mmCIF file with all atom_site columns, C-alpha atoms in Angstrom:
data_model
loop_
_atom_site.group_PDB
_atom_site.id
_atom_site.type_symbol
_atom_site.label_atom_id
_atom_site.label_alt_id
_atom_site.label_comp_id
_atom_site.label_asym_id
_atom_site.label_entity_id
_atom_site.label_seq_id
_atom_site.pdbx_PDB_ins_code
_atom_site.Cartn_x
_atom_site.Cartn_y
_atom_site.Cartn_z
_atom_site.occupancy
_atom_site.B_iso_or_equiv
_atom_site.pdbx_formal_charge
_atom_site.auth_seq_id
_atom_site.auth_comp_id
_atom_site.auth_asym_id
_atom_site.auth_atom_id
_atom_site.pdbx_PDB_model_num
ATOM 1   C CA . UNK A 1 1   ? -6.565  13.652  2.404   1.00 0.00 ? 10  UNK A CA 1
ATOM 2   C CA . UNK A 1 2   ? -6.987  9.735   3.294   1.00 0.00 ? 11  UNK A CA 1
ATOM 3   C CA . UNK A 1 3   ? -8.057  6.692   1.415   1.00 0.00 ? 12  UNK A CA 1
ATOM 4   C CA . UNK A 1 4   ? -10.153 4.531   3.264   1.00 0.00 ? 13  UNK A CA 1
ATOM 5   C CA . UNK A 1 5   ? -10.732 0.889   2.774   1.00 0.00 ? 14  UNK A CA 1
ATOM 6   C CA . UNK A 1 6   ? -13.835 -0.744  3.718   1.00 0.00 ? 15  UNK A CA 1
ATOM 7   C CA . UNK A 1 7   ? -14.518 -4.716  3.666   1.00 0.00 ? 16  UNK A CA 1
ATOM 8   C CA . UNK A 1 8   ? -17.769 -6.495  3.744   1.00 0.00 ? 17  UNK A CA 1
ATOM 9   C CA . UNK A 1 9   ? -17.275 -9.718  6.004   1.00 0.00 ? 18  UNK A CA 1
ATOM 10  C CA . UNK A 1 10  ? -21.006 -10.801 6.036   1.00 0.00 ? 19  UNK A CA 1
ATOM 11  C CA . UNK A 1 11  ? -22.341 -10.958 2.729   1.00 0.00 ? 20  UNK A CA 1
ATOM 12  C CA . UNK A 1 12  ? -25.406 -11.735 3.973   1.00 0.00 ? 21  UNK A CA 1
ATOM 13  C CA . UNK A 1 13  ? -26.046 -8.583  5.475   1.00 0.00 ? 22  UNK A CA 1
ATOM 14  C CA . UNK A 1 14  ? -24.080 -6.395  3.116   1.00 0.00 ? 23  UNK A CA 1
ATOM 15  C CA . UNK A 1 15  ? -22.718 -4.106  5.572   1.00 0.00 ? 24  UNK A CA 1
ATOM 16  C CA . UNK A 1 16  ? -19.267 -3.060  5.204   1.00 0.00 ? 25  UNK A CA 1
ATOM 17  C CA . UNK A 1 17  ? -16.896 -2.271  7.679   1.00 0.00 ? 26  UNK A CA 1
ATOM 18  C CA . UNK A 1 18  ? -13.636 0.438   7.822   1.00 0.00 ? 27  UNK A CA 1
ATOM 19  C CA . UNK A 1 19  ? -10.492 -1.600  7.727   1.00 0.00 ? 28  UNK A CA 1
ATOM 20  C CA . UNK A 1 20  ? -7.785  1.082   7.606   1.00 0.00 ? 29  UNK A CA 1
ATOM 21  C CA . UNK A 1 21  ? -7.319  4.565   6.627   1.00 0.00 ? 30  UNK A CA 1
ATOM 22  C CA . UNK A 1 22  ? -4.215  5.033   4.326   1.00 0.00 ? 31  UNK A CA 1
ATOM 23  C CA . UNK A 1 23  ? -2.961  8.827   5.166   1.00 0.00 ? 32  UNK A CA 1
ATOM 24  C CA . UNK A 1 24  ? 0.005   11.088  3.721   1.00 0.00 ? 33  UNK A CA 1
ATOM 25  C CA . UNK A 1 25  ? -1.671  13.281  1.356   1.00 0.00 ? 34  UNK A CA 1
ATOM 26  C CA . UNK A 1 26  ? -1.295  17.098  1.744   1.00 0.00 ? 35  UNK A CA 1
ATOM 27  C CA . UNK A 1 27  ? -4.321  17.982  -0.359  1.00 0.00 ? 36  UNK A CA 1
ATOM 28  C CA . UNK A 1 28  ? -7.568  16.471  -1.737  1.00 0.00 ? 37  UNK A CA 1
ATOM 29  C CA . UNK A 1 29  ? -7.507  12.915  -3.544  1.00 0.00 ? 38  UNK A CA 1
ATOM 30  C CA . UNK A 1 30  ? -8.512  13.004  -6.995  1.00 0.00 ? 39  UNK A CA 1
ATOM 31  C CA . UNK A 1 31  ? -8.297  9.311   -7.963  1.00 0.00 ? 40  UNK A CA 1
ATOM 32  C CA . UNK A 1 32  ? -7.395  5.767   -6.735  1.00 0.00 ? 41  UNK A CA 1
ATOM 33  C CA . UNK A 1 33  ? -6.722  2.718   -8.395  1.00 0.00 ? 42  UNK A CA 1
ATOM 34  C CA . UNK A 1 34  ? -6.624  -0.968  -6.977  1.00 0.00 ? 43  UNK A CA 1
ATOM 35  C CA . UNK A 1 35  ? -4.878  -4.098  -8.384  1.00 0.00 ? 44  UNK A CA 1
ATOM 36  C CA . UNK A 1 36  ? -3.882  -7.533  -7.258  1.00 0.00 ? 45  UNK A CA 1
ATOM 37  C CA . UNK A 1 37  ? -0.320  -7.682  -6.469  1.00 0.00 ? 46  UNK A CA 1
ATOM 38  C CA . UNK A 1 38  ? 1.705   -10.893 -7.628  1.00 0.00 ? 47  UNK A CA 1
ATOM 39  C CA . UNK A 1 39  ? 5.116   -12.253 -6.787  1.00 0.00 ? 48  UNK A CA 1
ATOM 40  C CA . UNK A 1 40  ? 7.464   -14.045 -9.169  1.00 0.00 ? 49  UNK A CA 1
ATOM 41  C CA . UNK A 1 41  ? 5.268   -17.223 -8.702  1.00 0.00 ? 50  UNK A CA 1
ATOM 42  C CA . UNK A 1 42  ? 2.541   -15.393 -10.302 1.00 0.00 ? 51  UNK A CA 1
ATOM 43  C CA . UNK A 1 43  ? 0.290   -15.955 -7.145  1.00 0.00 ? 52  UNK A CA 1
ATOM 44  C CA . UNK A 1 44  ? -1.467  -13.045 -5.712  1.00 0.00 ? 53  UNK A CA 1
ATOM 45  C CA . UNK A 1 45  ? 0.360   -12.142 -2.583  1.00 0.00 ? 54  UNK A CA 1
ATOM 46  C CA . UNK A 1 46  ? -1.786  -8.791  -1.611  1.00 0.00 ? 55  UNK A CA 1
ATOM 47  C CA . UNK A 1 47  ? -3.356  -5.758  -3.337  1.00 0.00 ? 56  UNK A CA 1
ATOM 48  C CA . UNK A 1 48  ? -1.662  -2.373  -4.488  1.00 0.00 ? 57  UNK A CA 1
ATOM 49  C CA . UNK A 1 49  ? -3.448  0.758   -3.980  1.00 0.00 ? 58  UNK A CA 1
ATOM 50  C CA . UNK A 1 50  ? -2.361  3.812   -5.858  1.00 0.00 ? 59  UNK A CA 1
ATOM 51  C CA . UNK A 1 51  ? -3.688  7.359   -5.026  1.00 0.00 ? 60  UNK A CA 1
ATOM 52  C CA . UNK A 1 52  ? -3.255  10.613  -7.123  1.00 0.00 ? 61  UNK A CA 1
ATOM 53  C CA . UNK A 1 53  ? -3.639  13.951  -5.416  1.00 0.00 ? 62  UNK A CA 1
ATOM 54  C CA . UNK A 1 54  ? -3.641  17.595  -5.754  1.00 0.00 ? 63  UNK A CA 1
ATOM 55  C CA . UNK A 1 55  ? -0.492  17.793  -3.666  1.00 0.00 ? 64  UNK A CA 1
ATOM 56  C CA . UNK A 1 56  ? 1.148   16.920  -7.049  1.00 0.00 ? 65  UNK A CA 1
ATOM 57  C CA . UNK A 1 57  ? 2.135   13.161  -5.668  1.00 0.00 ? 66  UNK A CA 1
ATOM 58  C CA . UNK A 1 58  ? 0.792   9.520   -6.494  1.00 0.00 ? 67  UNK A CA 1
ATOM 59  C CA . UNK A 1 59  ? 1.199   7.343   -3.254  1.00 0.00 ? 68  UNK A CA 1
ATOM 60  C CA . UNK A 1 60  ? 1.204   3.702   -3.646  1.00 0.00 ? 69  UNK A CA 1
ATOM 61  C CA . UNK A 1 61  ? 0.552   1.219   -0.930  1.00 0.00 ? 70  UNK A CA 1
ATOM 62  C CA . UNK A 1 62  ? 0.656   -2.433  -0.404  1.00 0.00 ? 71  UNK A CA 1
ATOM 63  C CA . UNK A 1 63  ? -1.946  -4.436  1.227   1.00 0.00 ? 72  UNK A CA 1
ATOM 64  C CA . UNK A 1 64  ? -0.635  -8.137  2.002   1.00 0.00 ? 73  UNK A CA 1
ATOM 65  C CA . UNK A 1 65  ? -1.449  -10.842 4.283   1.00 0.00 ? 74  UNK A CA 1
ATOM 66  C CA . UNK A 1 66  ? 0.734   -11.048 7.465   1.00 0.00 ? 75  UNK A CA 1
ATOM 67  C CA . UNK A 1 67  ? 2.865   -13.761 8.228   1.00 0.00 ? 76  UNK A CA 1
ATOM 68  C CA . UNK A 1 68  ? 2.960   -15.233 11.316  1.00 0.00 ? 77  UNK A CA 1
ATOM 69  C CA . UNK A 1 69  ? 6.011   -16.049 13.198  1.00 0.00 ? 78  UNK A CA 1
ATOM 70  C CA . UNK A 1 70  ? 6.482   -18.785 15.656  1.00 0.00 ? 79  UNK A CA 1
ATOM 71  C CA . UNK A 1 71  ? 8.418   -17.850 18.717  1.00 0.00 ? 80  UNK A CA 1
ATOM 72  C CA . UNK A 1 72  ? 11.718  -19.667 16.996  1.00 0.00 ? 81  UNK A CA 1
ATOM 73  C CA . UNK A 1 73  ? 11.090  -17.756 13.856  1.00 0.00 ? 82  UNK A CA 1
ATOM 74  C CA . UNK A 1 74  ? 11.003  -14.233 15.445  1.00 0.00 ? 83  UNK A CA 1
ATOM 75  C CA . UNK A 1 75  ? 13.942  -11.852 14.600  1.00 0.00 ? 84  UNK A CA 1
ATOM 76  C CA . UNK A 1 76  ? 16.213  -11.472 17.462  1.00 0.00 ? 85  UNK A CA 1
ATOM 77  C CA . UNK A 1 77  ? 16.570  -7.943  18.508  1.00 0.00 ? 86  UNK A CA 1
ATOM 78  C CA . UNK A 1 78  ? 19.463  -5.587  18.125  1.00 0.00 ? 87  UNK A CA 1
ATOM 79  C CA . UNK A 1 79  ? 21.821  -5.032  21.195  1.00 0.00 ? 88  UNK A CA 1
ATOM 80  C CA . UNK A 1 80  ? 22.306  -1.541  22.679  1.00 0.00 ? 89  UNK A CA 1
ATOM 81  C CA . UNK A 1 81  ? 25.160  0.063   20.700  1.00 0.00 ? 90  UNK A CA 1
ATOM 82  C CA . UNK A 1 82  ? 24.571  -2.095  17.598  1.00 0.00 ? 91  UNK A CA 1
ATOM 83  C CA . UNK A 1 83  ? 25.258  -0.797  14.308  1.00 0.00 ? 92  UNK A CA 1
ATOM 84  C CA . UNK A 1 84  ? 22.348  1.159   12.256  1.00 0.00 ? 93  UNK A CA 1
ATOM 85  C CA . UNK A 1 85  ? 19.630  -1.387  10.531  1.00 0.00 ? 94  UNK A CA 1
ATOM 86  C CA . UNK A 1 86  ? 19.810  -0.221  6.999   1.00 0.00 ? 95  UNK A CA 1
ATOM 87  C CA . UNK A 1 87  ? 16.518  -2.268  6.463   1.00 0.00 ? 96  UNK A CA 1
ATOM 88  C CA . UNK A 1 88  ? 14.556  0.657   8.385   1.00 0.00 ? 97  UNK A CA 1
ATOM 89  C CA . UNK A 1 89  ? 15.800  3.341   5.880   1.00 0.00 ? 98  UNK A CA 1
ATOM 90  C CA . UNK A 1 90  ? 12.527  3.058   4.246   1.00 0.00 ? 99  UNK A CA 1
ATOM 91  C CA . UNK A 1 91  ? 10.495  3.370   7.391   1.00 0.00 ? 100 UNK A CA 1
ATOM 92  C CA . UNK A 1 92  ? 12.476  6.355   8.540   1.00 0.00 ? 101 UNK A CA 1
ATOM 93  C CA . UNK A 1 93  ? 12.408  8.445   5.489   1.00 0.00 ? 102 UNK A CA 1
ATOM 94  C CA . UNK A 1 94  ? 8.895   7.576   4.221   1.00 0.00 ? 103 UNK A CA 1
ATOM 95  C CA . UNK A 1 95  ? 7.059   6.675   6.990   1.00 0.00 ? 104 UNK A CA 1
ATOM 96  C CA . UNK A 1 96  ? 6.665   3.139   6.142   1.00 0.00 ? 105 UNK A CA 1
ATOM 97  C CA . UNK A 1 97  ? 5.745   1.455   9.427   1.00 0.00 ? 106 UNK A CA 1
ATOM 98  C CA . UNK A 1 98  ? 3.205   -1.048  8.690   1.00 0.00 ? 107 UNK A CA 1
ATOM 99  C CA . UNK A 1 99  ? 0.019   -0.866  9.838   1.00 0.00 ? 108 UNK A CA 1
ATOM 100 C CA . UNK A 1 100 ? -1.973  -3.936  10.989  1.00 0.00 ? 109 UNK A CA 1
ATOM 101 C CA . UNK A 1 101 ? -5.769  -4.703  10.328  1.00 0.00 ? 110 UNK A CA 1
ATOM 102 C CA . UNK A 1 102 ? -7.795  -7.989  9.922   1.00 0.00 ? 111 UNK A CA 1
ATOM 103 C CA . UNK A 1 103 ? -10.080 -9.110  7.218   1.00 0.00 ? 112 UNK A CA 1
ATOM 104 C CA . UNK A 1 104 ? -12.067 -11.692 9.003   1.00 0.00 ? 113 UNK A CA 1
ATOM 105 C CA . UNK A 1 105 ? -9.745  -13.939 11.114  1.00 0.00 ? 114 UNK A CA 1
ATOM 106 C CA . UNK A 1 106 ? -6.541  -13.457 8.532   1.00 0.00 ? 115 UNK A CA 1
ATOM 107 C CA . UNK A 1 107 ? -4.212  -10.327 9.806   1.00 0.00 ? 116 UNK A CA 1
ATOM 108 C CA . UNK A 1 108 ? -2.923  -8.096  7.157   1.00 0.00 ? 117 UNK A CA 1
ATOM 109 C CA . UNK A 1 109 ? -0.613  -5.134  7.015   1.00 0.00 ? 118 UNK A CA 1
ATOM 110 C CA . UNK A 1 110 ? -0.540  -1.971  4.870   1.00 0.00 ? 119 UNK A CA 1
ATOM 111 C CA . UNK A 1 111 ? 2.702   -0.139  4.241   1.00 0.00 ? 120 UNK A CA 1
ATOM 112 C CA . UNK A 1 112 ? 3.481   2.726   1.953   1.00 0.00 ? 121 UNK A CA 1
ATOM 113 C CA . UNK A 1 113 ? 5.459   1.310   -1.079  1.00 0.00 ? 122 UNK A CA 1
ATOM 114 C CA . UNK A 1 114 ? 6.401   4.507   -2.914  1.00 0.00 ? 123 UNK A CA 1
ATOM 115 C CA . UNK A 1 115 ? 5.740   8.273   -3.663  1.00 0.00 ? 124 UNK A CA 1
ATOM 116 C CA . UNK A 1 116 ? 5.873   9.565   -6.989  1.00 0.00 ? 125 UNK A CA 1
ATOM 117 C CA . UNK A 1 117 ? 6.424   13.466  -6.824  1.00 0.00 ? 126 UNK A CA 1
ATOM 118 C CA . UNK A 1 118 ? 7.659   16.170  -9.119  1.00 0.00 ? 127 UNK A CA 1
ATOM 119 C CA . UNK A 1 119 ? 4.503   16.693  -10.934 1.00 0.00 ? 128 UNK A CA 1
ATOM 120 C CA . UNK A 1 120 ? 3.936   19.676  -12.457 1.00 0.00 ? 129 UNK A CA 1
ATOM 121 C CA . UNK A 1 121 ? 0.670   20.331  -11.323 1.00 0.00 ? 130 UNK A CA 1
ATOM 122 C CA . UNK A 1 122 ? -2.383  18.192  -9.603  1.00 0.00 ? 131 UNK A CA 1
ATOM 123 C CA . UNK A 1 123 ? -2.198  14.736  -10.578 1.00 0.00 ? 132 UNK A CA 1
ATOM 124 C CA . UNK A 1 124 ? -6.210  13.896  -11.535 1.00 0.00 ? 133 UNK A CA 1
ATOM 125 C CA . UNK A 1 125 ? -5.950  10.288  -12.390 1.00 0.00 ? 134 UNK A CA 1
ATOM 126 C CA . UNK A 1 126 ? -3.956  7.135   -11.817 1.00 0.00 ? 135 UNK A CA 1
ATOM 127 C CA . UNK A 1 127 ? -4.286  3.391   -13.061 1.00 0.00 ? 136 UNK A CA 1
ATOM 128 C CA . UNK A 1 128 ? -2.406  0.283   -13.297 1.00 0.00 ? 137 UNK A CA 1
ATOM 129 C CA . UNK A 1 129 ? -1.459  -1.262  -16.454 1.00 0.00 ? 138 UNK A CA 1
ATOM 130 C CA . UNK A 1 130 ? -3.917  -4.445  -17.250 1.00 0.00 ? 139 UNK A CA 1
ATOM 131 C CA . UNK A 1 131 ? -2.016  -7.698  -17.173 1.00 0.00 ? 140 UNK A CA 1
ATOM 132 C CA . UNK A 1 132 ? -3.031  -8.364  -21.074 1.00 0.00 ? 141 UNK A CA 1
ATOM 133 C CA . UNK A 1 133 ? -0.996  -5.288  -22.266 1.00 0.00 ? 142 UNK A CA 1
ATOM 134 C CA . UNK A 1 134 ? 2.215   -6.110  -20.154 1.00 0.00 ? 143 UNK A CA 1
ATOM 135 C CA . UNK A 1 135 ? 5.193   -7.352  -22.045 1.00 0.00 ? 144 UNK A CA 1
ATOM 136 C CA . UNK A 1 136 ? 6.949   -10.678 -20.714 1.00 0.00 ? 145 UNK A CA 1
ATOM 137 C CA . UNK A 1 137 ? 10.551  -11.441 -21.656 1.00 0.00 ? 146 UNK A CA 1
ATOM 138 C CA . UNK A 1 138 ? 9.447   -13.793 -24.407 1.00 0.00 ? 147 UNK A CA 1
ATOM 139 C CA . UNK A 1 139 ? 7.917   -10.997 -26.321 1.00 0.00 ? 148 UNK A CA 1
ATOM 140 C CA . UNK A 1 140 ? 10.017  -9.193  -28.909 1.00 0.00 ? 149 UNK A CA 1
#
């Protein structure tokens, strides 16, 4: 009921260490797919992890390097009685609070990107479309 992510920080020993556990499925996970996540600049900005489950859902998580902020860049906290922060709606509805972990000395975060639900039966497999098959705006 959870996807466990491991990393080999020391290639000489070949030992894999647990990094993070992605939870939320209510039944067995049948398949997992992983791909590099890219931004508009086509540079890799993280990793997408999709899991297919017998609970009739597909969950997609985004693992990305954590941007460190200096004290002057930190976000101000909302004063008491401030209006509801709509930017937190996904966090509240989907439980999308970011969990942090480290790969070497680089801090990362994991966030639930989306849940694809209402499948008629168990979801047996999941995959990402390879870059070579994606159409671009220049394609007819």
